[in-house]
Coordinates of C-alpha atoms in Angstrom, one line a residue:
Chain T
M20 CA 0.6 61.2 -92.3
A21 CA 2.1 58.3 -94.3
S22 CA 2.9 55.2 -92.0
R23 CA 6.3 54.0 -91.9
T24 CA 8.4 50.9 -91.2
P25 CA 9.1 50.6 -87.4
V26 CA 12.9 50.8 -86.7
L27 CA 12.9 50.4 -82.9
T28 CA 13.7 47.0 -81.4
K29 CA 12.8 45.5 -78.0
K30 CA 16.1 46.6 -76.8
D31 CA 15.4 50.2 -77.5
Y32 CA 12.2 50.0 -75.5
A33 CA 14.1 48.3 -72.7
V34 CA 16.6 51.2 -72.6
S35 CA 13.9 53.8 -72.6
V36 CA 12.4 52.1 -69.4
L37 CA 15.8 52.4 -67.7
R38 CA 16.0 56.1 -69.0
S39 CA 12.8 56.7 -67.2
Y40 CA 14.9 57.4 -64.2
Y41 CA 16.0 60.6 -65.9
L42 CA 12.5 62.0 -65.9
Q43 CA 13.1 64.3 -63.1
N44 CA 16.7 65.3 -63.7
A45 CA 15.8 68.8 -64.9
Q46 CA 12.8 69.3 -62.8
N47 CA 12.0 72.9 -62.6
Y48 CA 9.1 75.4 -62.2
G49 CA 8.9 76.3 -65.9
N50 CA 8.0 73.1 -67.8
M51 CA 8.3 70.7 -64.6
Q52 CA 9.6 67.4 -66.1
G53 CA 9.4 68.5 -69.8
T54 CA 13.2 68.8 -70.3
G55 CA 13.8 65.5 -68.7
M56 CA 11.0 63.9 -70.5
L57 CA 12.7 64.5 -73.8
K58 CA 15.9 63.1 -72.3
T59 CA 14.1 59.7 -71.5
I60 CA 13.3 59.2 -75.2
W61 CA 16.3 60.9 -76.9
P62 CA 18.3 58.1 -78.3
Q63 CA 15.1 56.4 -79.5
L64 CA 13.9 59.6 -81.3
R65 CA 17.4 60.0 -82.8
K66 CA 17.1 56.5 -84.2
I67 CA 13.6 57.0 -85.5
Y68 CA 14.4 60.3 -87.3
K69 CA 18.1 59.4 -88.1
D70 CA 17.5 60.4 -91.8
D71 CA 16.0 63.7 -91.2
E72 CA 17.7 66.1 -88.8
S73 CA 15.2 68.9 -89.0
E74 CA 12.3 66.6 -88.3
F75 CA 14.2 65.2 -85.5
R76 CA 14.7 68.7 -83.9
R77 CA 11.1 69.7 -84.5
V78 CA 9.8 66.5 -82.7
A79 CA 12.4 66.8 -79.9
V80 CA 11.6 70.5 -79.3
S81 CA 7.7 69.6 -79.3
N82 CA 8.3 67.2 -76.4
L83 CA 9.9 69.9 -74.3
E84 CA 6.5 71.3 -73.2
F85 CA 5.1 71.1 -69.7
Y86 CA 4.8 67.6 -68.3
N87 CA 4.3 66.4 -64.7
T88 CA 3.4 63.0 -63.7
N89 CA 4.5 60.2 -61.3
P90 CA 7.8 58.6 -62.4
Q91 CA 6.8 55.1 -61.7
P92 CA 4.1 54.4 -64.3
Y93 CA 5.7 56.9 -66.6
P94 CA 7.3 54.2 -68.9
F95 CA 3.7 53.4 -70.1
V96 CA 3.7 56.9 -71.8
S97 CA 7.1 56.7 -73.2
S98 CA 6.7 53.2 -74.7
L99 CA 3.4 54.2 -76.2
M100 CA 4.6 57.5 -77.7
L101 CA 7.7 55.7 -79.2
A102 CA 5.4 53.0 -80.7
M103 CA 3.3 55.8 -82.1
Y104 CA 6.1 57.9 -83.5
D105 CA 7.8 54.8 -84.8
S106 CA 4.8 53.7 -86.8
G107 CA 4.5 57.1 -88.2
Q108 CA 1.1 58.1 -86.5
D109 CA -0.2 61.7 -86.5
E110 CA 1.9 63.7 -84.1
D111 CA -1.3 65.5 -82.8
D112 CA -2.5 62.0 -81.7
V113 CA 0.7 61.2 -79.9
R114 CA 0.5 64.6 -78.0
A115 CA -3.0 64.0 -77.1
V116 CA -2.3 60.5 -75.7
K117 CA 0.6 61.8 -73.8
M118 CA -1.3 64.7 -72.3
A119 CA -4.4 62.4 -71.5
L120 CA -2.2 59.9 -69.7
M121 CA -0.5 62.5 -67.6
G122 CA -3.2 63.1 -64.9
P123 CA -4.6 59.4 -64.4
L124 CA -1.1 58.0 -64.3
A125 CA 0.1 60.6 -61.8
G126 CA -3.0 59.7 -59.7
I127 CA -2.4 55.8 -60.0
G128 CA 1.3 56.3 -59.3
D129 CA 1.1 58.6 -56.3
A130 CA -1.7 56.2 -54.8
L131 CA 0.4 53.2 -55.2
S132 CA 4.0 54.5 -54.7
Q133 CA 3.6 57.4 -52.1
F134 CA 0.5 56.6 -50.2
A135 CA 0.4 52.8 -50.2
L136 CA 3.9 51.2 -50.8
A137 CA 6.2 53.6 -49.1
P138 CA 4.3 54.1 -45.7
L139 CA 3.7 50.4 -45.7
F140 CA 7.4 49.3 -45.9
S141 CA 8.5 52.3 -43.8
T142 CA 6.3 51.2 -41.0
I143 CA 7.2 47.7 -41.1
F144 CA 11.0 48.0 -41.5
A145 CA 11.3 50.9 -39.2
S146 CA 9.7 48.9 -36.5
L147 CA 12.0 45.9 -37.2
A148 CA 14.9 48.3 -36.9
L149 CA 13.7 49.6 -33.5
E150 CA 13.6 46.0 -32.4
G151 CA 17.3 45.7 -33.0
M152 CA 17.4 44.3 -36.6
T153 CA 20.2 46.5 -37.9
F154 CA 20.1 45.4 -41.6
A155 CA 16.3 46.2 -41.8
P156 CA 17.2 49.4 -43.9
L157 CA 18.8 47.3 -46.5
I158 CA 15.8 45.0 -47.0
F159 CA 13.7 48.1 -46.9
I160 CA 15.5 49.7 -49.7
A161 CA 15.8 46.4 -51.7
C162 CA 12.0 45.9 -51.6
L163 CA 11.1 49.4 -52.7
V164 CA 13.7 49.6 -55.6
A165 CA 12.8 46.2 -56.7
I166 CA 8.9 46.7 -56.6
T167 CA 9.3 50.2 -58.3
F168 CA 11.6 48.8 -61.1
G169 CA 9.1 46.0 -61.7
V170 CA 6.3 48.5 -61.9
R171 CA 8.3 50.5 -64.4
C172 CA 9.1 47.4 -66.5
L173 CA 5.6 46.2 -66.5
M174 CA 4.3 49.7 -67.4
G175 CA 6.9 50.0 -70.2
Y176 CA 5.7 46.6 -71.5
L177 CA 2.0 47.5 -71.4
G178 CA 2.7 50.8 -73.1
W179 CA 4.5 49.0 -75.9
K180 CA 2.0 46.1 -76.2
V181 CA -1.3 48.0 -76.2
G182 CA -3.0 50.9 -77.5
T183 CA -4.9 53.7 -75.8
S184 CA -8.2 51.8 -75.4
I185 CA -6.9 49.5 -72.7
I186 CA -6.2 52.4 -70.2
D187 CA -9.8 52.1 -68.7
T188 CA -9.5 48.4 -67.7
L189 CA -5.9 49.0 -66.6
S190 CA -6.9 51.8 -64.2
D191 CA -9.5 49.6 -62.9
Q192 CA -7.1 46.8 -62.1
M193 CA -4.6 49.4 -60.7
A194 CA -7.3 51.0 -58.6
A195 CA -8.1 47.4 -57.1
I196 CA -4.5 46.9 -56.3
A197 CA -4.0 50.3 -54.9
D198 CA -7.2 49.7 -52.8
I199 CA -5.7 46.5 -51.3
A200 CA -2.4 48.3 -50.6
T201 CA -4.2 51.1 -49.0
T202 CA -6.2 48.9 -46.6
I203 CA -3.1 47.0 -45.5
G204 CA -1.0 50.3 -45.2
L205 CA -3.7 52.0 -43.2
T206 CA -4.1 49.1 -40.8
V207 CA -0.5 49.2 -40.1
I208 CA -0.1 52.9 -39.9
A209 CA -3.1 53.2 -37.6
G210 CA -1.8 50.6 -35.3
L211 CA 1.7 51.8 -35.2
S212 CA 0.9 55.5 -35.0
V213 CA -0.8 55.3 -31.5
S214 CA 2.1 53.3 -30.0
F215 CA 4.7 55.5 -31.6
V216 CA 3.3 58.9 -30.7
K217 CA 4.3 59.5 -27.0
V218 CA 2.2 61.6 -24.8
N219 CA 2.8 60.7 -21.1
L220 CA 1.1 62.5 -18.3
A221 CA 3.5 63.3 -15.4
L222 CA 0.6 64.0 -13.1
Q223 CA 0.1 61.6 -10.1
Y224 CA -1.6 62.0 -6.7
T225 CA -1.2 60.2 -3.4
T226 CA -3.9 58.2 -1.7
S227 CA -4.1 56.3 1.6
I228 CA -5.7 52.9 1.3
K229 CA -5.9 51.3 4.7
G230 CA -3.4 53.5 6.3
K231 CA -0.7 52.9 3.5
T232 CA 0.0 55.8 1.2
Q233 CA 0.0 55.0 -2.4
V234 CA 1.2 57.0 -5.5
V235 CA -1.2 56.8 -8.3
A236 CA -0.2 58.0 -11.7
I237 CA -3.2 59.4 -13.7
Q238 CA -1.5 57.9 -16.9
S239 CA -2.0 54.3 -15.6
F240 CA -5.7 55.3 -15.0
L241 CA -6.2 56.5 -18.5
D242 CA -4.6 53.4 -19.9
K243 CA -7.3 51.3 -18.1
I244 CA -10.1 53.2 -19.6
M245 CA -8.6 53.1 -23.3
P246 CA -5.0 52.4 -24.1
Y247 CA -3.2 55.2 -25.9
M248 CA -6.2 57.5 -25.5
L249 CA -4.0 60.7 -25.5
P250 CA -2.0 59.7 -28.7
V251 CA -5.3 59.0 -30.5
I252 CA -6.6 62.5 -29.5
L253 CA -3.3 64.2 -30.5
I254 CA -3.3 62.6 -33.9
Y255 CA -7.0 63.5 -34.4
F256 CA -6.3 67.0 -33.3
V257 CA -3.4 67.5 -35.8
Y258 CA -5.5 65.7 -38.6
W259 CA -8.1 68.2 -37.8
L260 CA -5.6 71.1 -38.1
I261 CA -4.6 69.8 -41.5
T262 CA -7.9 69.1 -43.0
K263 CA -10.3 71.5 -41.5
K264 CA -8.1 74.4 -40.4
K265 CA -5.7 74.0 -43.4
W266 CA -2.8 74.7 -41.1
T267 CA 0.7 74.2 -42.8
V268 CA 3.1 71.5 -41.7
Y269 CA 5.5 74.1 -40.4
K270 CA 2.9 75.9 -38.2
I271 CA 1.9 72.5 -36.8
I272 CA 5.4 71.5 -36.1
L273 CA 6.1 74.9 -34.3
L274 CA 2.9 74.4 -32.3
L275 CA 3.8 71.0 -31.0
L276 CA 7.4 72.1 -30.4
V277 CA 6.2 74.9 -28.1
L278 CA 3.4 72.7 -26.6
G279 CA 5.9 70.0 -25.8
I280 CA 8.5 72.3 -24.0
A281 CA 5.9 74.3 -22.2
L282 CA 3.9 71.3 -21.0
S283 CA 7.1 69.6 -19.9
A284 CA 8.3 72.7 -18.2
I285 CA 5.0 72.9 -16.1
G286 CA 5.3 69.4 -15.2
L287 CA 2.2 68.2 -17.0
L288 CA 4.0 65.8 -19.4
K289 CA 7.2 63.8 -19.1
P290 CA 9.3 62.1 -21.7
Chain Z
M9 CA 34.3 62.0 -30.6
T10 CA 35.5 63.9 -33.5
F11 CA 35.3 62.8 -37.1
T12 CA 38.0 62.9 -39.7
V13 CA 37.9 64.7 -43.0
M14 CA 37.8 61.5 -44.7
Q15 CA 34.7 60.5 -42.8
A16 CA 33.1 63.9 -43.7
F17 CA 34.0 63.3 -47.4
L18 CA 32.3 59.9 -47.3
I19 CA 29.2 61.3 -45.5
G20 CA 29.1 64.0 -48.2
L21 CA 29.0 61.3 -50.9
W22 CA 26.6 59.2 -49.2
A23 CA 24.3 62.3 -48.9
L24 CA 24.8 63.1 -52.4
F25 CA 23.9 59.5 -53.6
C26 CA 20.8 59.2 -51.2
F27 CA 19.5 62.7 -52.2
A28 CA 19.9 62.0 -55.8
G29 CA 17.3 59.2 -55.3
Q30 CA 14.6 62.1 -54.8
V31 CA 15.2 62.9 -58.5
W32 CA 15.4 59.4 -59.7
G33 CA 12.4 58.3 -57.6
N34 CA 13.8 55.3 -56.0
Y35 CA 13.4 55.9 -52.4
T36 CA 17.0 56.3 -51.2
N37 CA 16.2 59.6 -49.7
R38 CA 14.5 58.1 -46.6
A39 CA 15.6 58.7 -43.1
L40 CA 16.0 54.9 -42.4
F41 CA 18.3 54.3 -45.2
I42 CA 20.4 57.5 -45.0
S43 CA 21.1 56.7 -41.3
F44 CA 22.1 53.3 -42.1
G45 CA 25.0 54.6 -44.3
V46 CA 25.8 57.3 -41.8
G47 CA 26.1 54.7 -39.0
L48 CA 28.4 52.5 -41.2
I49 CA 30.8 55.5 -41.9
L50 CA 30.8 56.8 -38.3
G51 CA 31.1 53.4 -36.9
D52 CA 28.0 53.1 -34.7
L53 CA 25.4 51.2 -36.8
Q54 CA 23.3 50.3 -33.8
T55 CA 22.6 53.8 -32.6
A56 CA 22.3 55.1 -36.2
V57 CA 19.6 52.6 -37.1
I58 CA 17.6 53.1 -34.1
F59 CA 17.6 56.8 -34.7
G60 CA 16.9 56.3 -38.4
A61 CA 13.9 54.3 -37.6
T62 CA 12.5 56.8 -35.2
A63 CA 13.0 59.5 -37.8
E64 CA 11.7 57.4 -40.6
L65 CA 8.3 56.9 -38.7
A66 CA 7.9 60.6 -37.9
F67 CA 8.8 61.6 -41.6
M68 CA 6.8 58.9 -43.3
G69 CA 4.0 61.3 -44.1
F70 CA 6.3 63.8 -45.5
G71 CA 6.7 62.1 -49.0
V72 CA 4.1 64.6 -50.3
G73 CA 3.0 67.8 -49.3
P74 CA -0.7 68.8 -49.4
G75 CA -1.4 71.2 -52.4
G76 CA 1.9 70.9 -53.9
S77 CA 4.1 72.4 -51.2
T78 CA 7.4 70.9 -50.4
P79 CA 7.3 69.2 -47.0
P80 CA 10.3 68.9 -44.5
N81 CA 12.9 66.6 -46.0
P82 CA 14.2 63.3 -44.4
L83 CA 17.8 64.5 -45.4
G84 CA 17.8 66.6 -42.3
P85 CA 17.3 64.0 -39.6
G86 CA 19.0 61.4 -41.8
I87 CA 22.3 63.2 -41.8
V88 CA 22.4 65.8 -39.0
G89 CA 20.1 63.9 -36.6
T90 CA 22.1 60.6 -37.0
I91 CA 25.5 62.5 -36.5
M92 CA 24.0 64.0 -33.3
A93 CA 22.6 60.7 -32.0
I94 CA 26.0 59.1 -32.6
S95 CA 28.3 61.7 -31.3
I96 CA 26.6 63.1 -28.3
K97 CA 26.2 60.6 -25.5
G98 CA 22.9 60.5 -23.5
L99 CA 21.0 62.3 -26.2
T100 CA 17.7 60.3 -26.6
P101 CA 16.5 59.7 -30.2
S102 CA 13.3 61.8 -29.6
A103 CA 15.5 64.8 -28.7
A104 CA 17.8 64.2 -31.5
L105 CA 14.8 64.1 -33.8
T106 CA 13.5 67.4 -32.5
L107 CA 16.9 69.0 -32.9
S108 CA 17.2 68.0 -36.4
Y109 CA 13.9 69.7 -37.6
P110 CA 15.4 72.9 -38.4
F111 CA 17.7 71.1 -40.9
A112 CA 14.7 69.2 -42.4
I113 CA 13.1 72.5 -43.0
I114 CA 16.1 74.1 -44.8
V115 CA 16.1 71.5 -47.5
P116 CA 12.8 72.3 -49.2
F117 CA 14.0 75.9 -49.5
V118 CA 17.0 74.7 -51.3
I119 CA 14.9 72.6 -53.5
T120 CA 12.5 75.4 -54.4
F121 CA 15.7 77.6 -55.1
I122 CA 17.0 75.0 -57.5
F123 CA 13.7 74.5 -59.2
T124 CA 13.3 78.3 -59.5
I125 CA 16.7 79.1 -61.1
N126 CA 16.2 76.3 -63.6
S127 CA 12.8 77.7 -64.7
G128 CA 14.1 78.8 -68.0
S129 CA 15.0 75.2 -68.8
M130 CA 12.5 75.0 -71.7
E131 CA 13.7 78.0 -73.5
M132 CA 17.3 77.1 -73.1
A133 CA 16.8 73.5 -74.3
K134 CA 14.9 74.6 -77.3
K135 CA 17.6 77.0 -78.3
A136 CA 20.4 74.5 -77.8
I137 CA 18.6 71.8 -79.8
M138 CA 17.6 74.1 -82.6
E139 CA 21.2 75.1 -82.9
G140 CA 22.3 71.5 -83.0
K141 CA 24.2 71.7 -79.6
Y142 CA 23.1 68.4 -78.4
R143 CA 25.8 68.2 -75.8
K144 CA 24.7 71.3 -74.2
Y145 CA 21.2 70.0 -74.0
Q146 CA 22.4 66.7 -72.5
W147 CA 24.3 68.7 -69.7
M148 CA 21.3 71.0 -69.1
S149 CA 18.9 68.2 -68.7
N150 CA 20.8 67.1 -65.8
F151 CA 20.8 70.6 -64.1
T152 CA 18.5 69.7 -61.3
L153 CA 20.2 66.5 -60.5
Y154 CA 23.6 68.2 -60.4
G155 CA 22.2 70.9 -58.1
F156 CA 20.7 68.3 -55.7
M157 CA 24.0 66.5 -55.7
L158 CA 26.1 69.4 -55.0
F159 CA 23.9 70.7 -52.1
A160 CA 23.7 67.2 -50.6
F161 CA 27.4 66.8 -50.6
V162 CA 28.2 70.2 -48.9
F163 CA 25.3 69.5 -46.5
G164 CA 26.7 66.1 -45.5
F165 CA 30.4 67.4 -45.4
A166 CA 29.7 70.4 -43.4
A167 CA 27.5 68.7 -40.9
T168 CA 30.2 66.1 -40.1
L169 CA 32.8 68.5 -39.7
S170 CA 30.8 70.7 -37.4
T171 CA 30.0 67.9 -35.0
S172 CA 32.1 69.5 -32.2
A173 CA 30.2 72.8 -32.7
L174 CA 26.9 70.9 -32.6
R175 CA 27.9 69.1 -29.3
V176 CA 28.9 72.5 -27.6
F177 CA 25.5 73.7 -28.7
V178 CA 23.6 70.6 -27.5
N179 CA 25.4 70.5 -24.2
A180 CA 24.7 74.0 -23.5
I181 CA 20.9 73.2 -23.4
P182 CA 19.6 73.1 -19.7
T183 CA 18.0 70.0 -18.5
W184 CA 14.5 71.4 -18.3
L185 CA 14.6 72.3 -22.1
M186 CA 16.2 69.0 -23.0
N187 CA 13.2 67.1 -21.4
G188 CA 11.0 69.6 -23.2
L189 CA 12.7 68.6 -26.4
S190 CA 12.3 65.0 -25.8
V191 CA 8.5 65.3 -25.0
A192 CA 8.2 67.4 -28.3
G193 CA 10.1 64.6 -30.1
G194 CA 7.3 62.2 -28.8
L195 CA 4.5 64.5 -29.9
L196 CA 6.0 65.5 -33.3
P197 CA 5.5 62.2 -35.1
A198 CA 1.7 62.8 -34.9
V199 CA 2.3 65.3 -37.7
G200 CA 3.6 62.7 -40.1
F201 CA 1.0 60.3 -39.3
A202 CA -1.9 62.8 -39.5
L203 CA -0.6 64.0 -42.8
I204 CA -0.4 60.5 -44.2
L205 CA -4.0 59.8 -42.9
S206 CA -5.2 63.0 -44.4
T207 CA -4.1 61.9 -47.8
M208 CA -5.2 58.3 -47.6
I209 CA -8.4 58.5 -45.7
K210 CA -11.9 57.7 -47.0
K211 CA -14.9 56.4 -45.1
E212 CA -14.5 52.9 -46.4
Y213 CA -11.1 52.8 -44.8
I214 CA -12.4 53.5 -41.3
P215 CA -12.7 49.8 -40.4
A216 CA -9.1 49.4 -41.2
I217 CA -8.0 52.1 -38.9
I218 CA -10.0 50.8 -36.0
L219 CA -8.6 47.3 -36.8
G220 CA -5.1 48.5 -36.6
Y221 CA -5.6 50.4 -33.4
V222 CA -7.3 47.3 -31.6
C223 CA -4.5 45.0 -32.7
V224 CA -1.9 47.1 -31.2
A225 CA -3.7 48.9 -28.3
Y226 CA -5.4 45.6 -26.9
L227 CA -3.7 42.7 -28.6
K228 CA -0.1 44.1 -28.6
M229 CA 0.4 42.6 -32.0
P230 CA 3.8 42.9 -33.8
V231 CA 3.9 44.9 -37.0
I232 CA 4.2 41.9 -39.4
G233 CA 1.1 40.4 -37.9
L234 CA -0.6 43.8 -38.3
A235 CA 0.2 43.6 -42.0
F236 CA -1.3 40.1 -42.3
V237 CA -4.5 41.3 -40.4
G238 CA -4.8 44.2 -42.8
A239 CA -4.3 41.9 -45.8
V240 CA -7.3 39.8 -44.5
L241 CA -9.4 42.8 -44.4
A242 CA -8.2 44.0 -47.7
F243 CA -8.8 40.7 -49.6
N244 CA -12.2 40.4 -47.9
N245 CA -13.2 43.7 -49.2
Y246 CA -11.8 42.8 -52.5
F247 CA -13.6 39.5 -53.1
N248 CA -16.8 40.2 -51.0
G249 CA -17.0 43.9 -52.1
K250 CA -16.9 42.8 -55.7
K251 CA -19.8 40.6 -55.2
A252 CA -21.8 43.4 -53.5
V253 CA -21.2 45.7 -56.6
K254 CA -22.1 43.0 -59.0
N255 CA -25.4 42.5 -57.3
D256 CA -26.0 46.2 -57.2
G257 CA -25.3 46.3 -60.8
N258 CA -27.8 43.6 -61.6
N259 CA -30.5 45.4 -59.5
D260 CA -29.7 48.6 -61.4
V261 CA -30.1 47.0 -64.8
E262 CA -33.4 45.4 -63.6
D263 CA -34.6 48.5 -62.3
G264 CA -33.7 50.3 -65.5
G265 CA -35.6 47.6 -67.3
F266 CA -38.7 48.1 -65.3
E267 CA -38.6 51.7 -65.7
D268 CA -38.1 51.4 -69.6
G269 CA -41.1 49.0 -69.5
I270 CA -43.3 51.6 -67.8

């Protein structure tokens, strides 16, 4: 295909980064994000093909096909695709790049935004809120929105700036960043989880030491051996149910609900 | 305490705004943030935020479901749980959390329903574009968003107006069962934590987990300190781990060289 003179300006690319928030507006079980993906690049495509309506329709419809990725690094795809369309590159190549990026970017995006960033900020600001900092939710949301917006802008810029060859080194760097975030996240989550899950034994027994009767709670006994022993066991038990027994979340919730009520009713656990 | 229709309307709008964030991918649909707005509207920020933080930690792992399933949604505790925590005196955050689980579980069914009825999106969009009906396409391409918004508004509005019914229901719960619900509320966060661990864990992260446990259990470290300690471990891994990989790489090359020589 003959190459053509690019018509898109930097502003058009910036607008497409903002439009990346539309990606999931039509999420469905047919083409997942396909319908929304076209929406994110709609005005830019119109500009590229403004002289040829039937060409515009053909390209637009071809972008309705199945697409499913993480919305945070997605602007990388849209910028890259627009740059390729705008310079008149082969449509099959554009499609190949688009599909090739779907999986890796979803992986990197999920690792960063769902497994690392969100839990990390969640634990930090929720515990600050529990300590009485009522405006913690505002800082929480400001941090997450700002960071993910930064990621989108950076990704949009990189997609515009570079070709496909760079994705290997890019994913190496992203993997390193994701690794650092995951380590910090897991340290915080591991620490907080044991103190947040509450399993208190109500059992106690009376002894007489030197003629004085004393009530000894078994819980305080356990705490001396290993603090938070029961929460650790419970979390491991649920982890085991999820990973080894493949229990669904709903089944586990039901089990814990029944266990909590039953064990409290027979006086084994207390709030 | 009964809430006005105006408050119900505002909560509906707040739910709409927060739930739309699930589509936009900007994290407004988190229990901590939803509760904050509900607290502002209902005039008890303190209770709302304490409850929101409790629910946030319990639902932290529910961002993604294993194997593409849709997990319980924070809109349930964020709206209904917060309303219960504020309007029913003496209800502990744990008990309110347990009582809001059924609402958290309804939401993913609605999401699945919306995704399903929108399944023909591709065919309809294709038809609209080929016929040149671009406005129709623009409307259609927001279908899921509108569906989410409509549901969230109704959900928030109805929940606020049925406060007295919720209160009658909660007050009818006998003490022993209420204690049981509180105990269950203490156990349930284990699901969220285990879920997030199951998606993140690899053997090389085991030191991070032990470190986090030791800092809290034995050193009683506050959470920001915990994040710094985690950062020390992470950067140590990054810089010193890189060195190890580099050395391994060199060895491999040398080994290869010898083998080639032989």
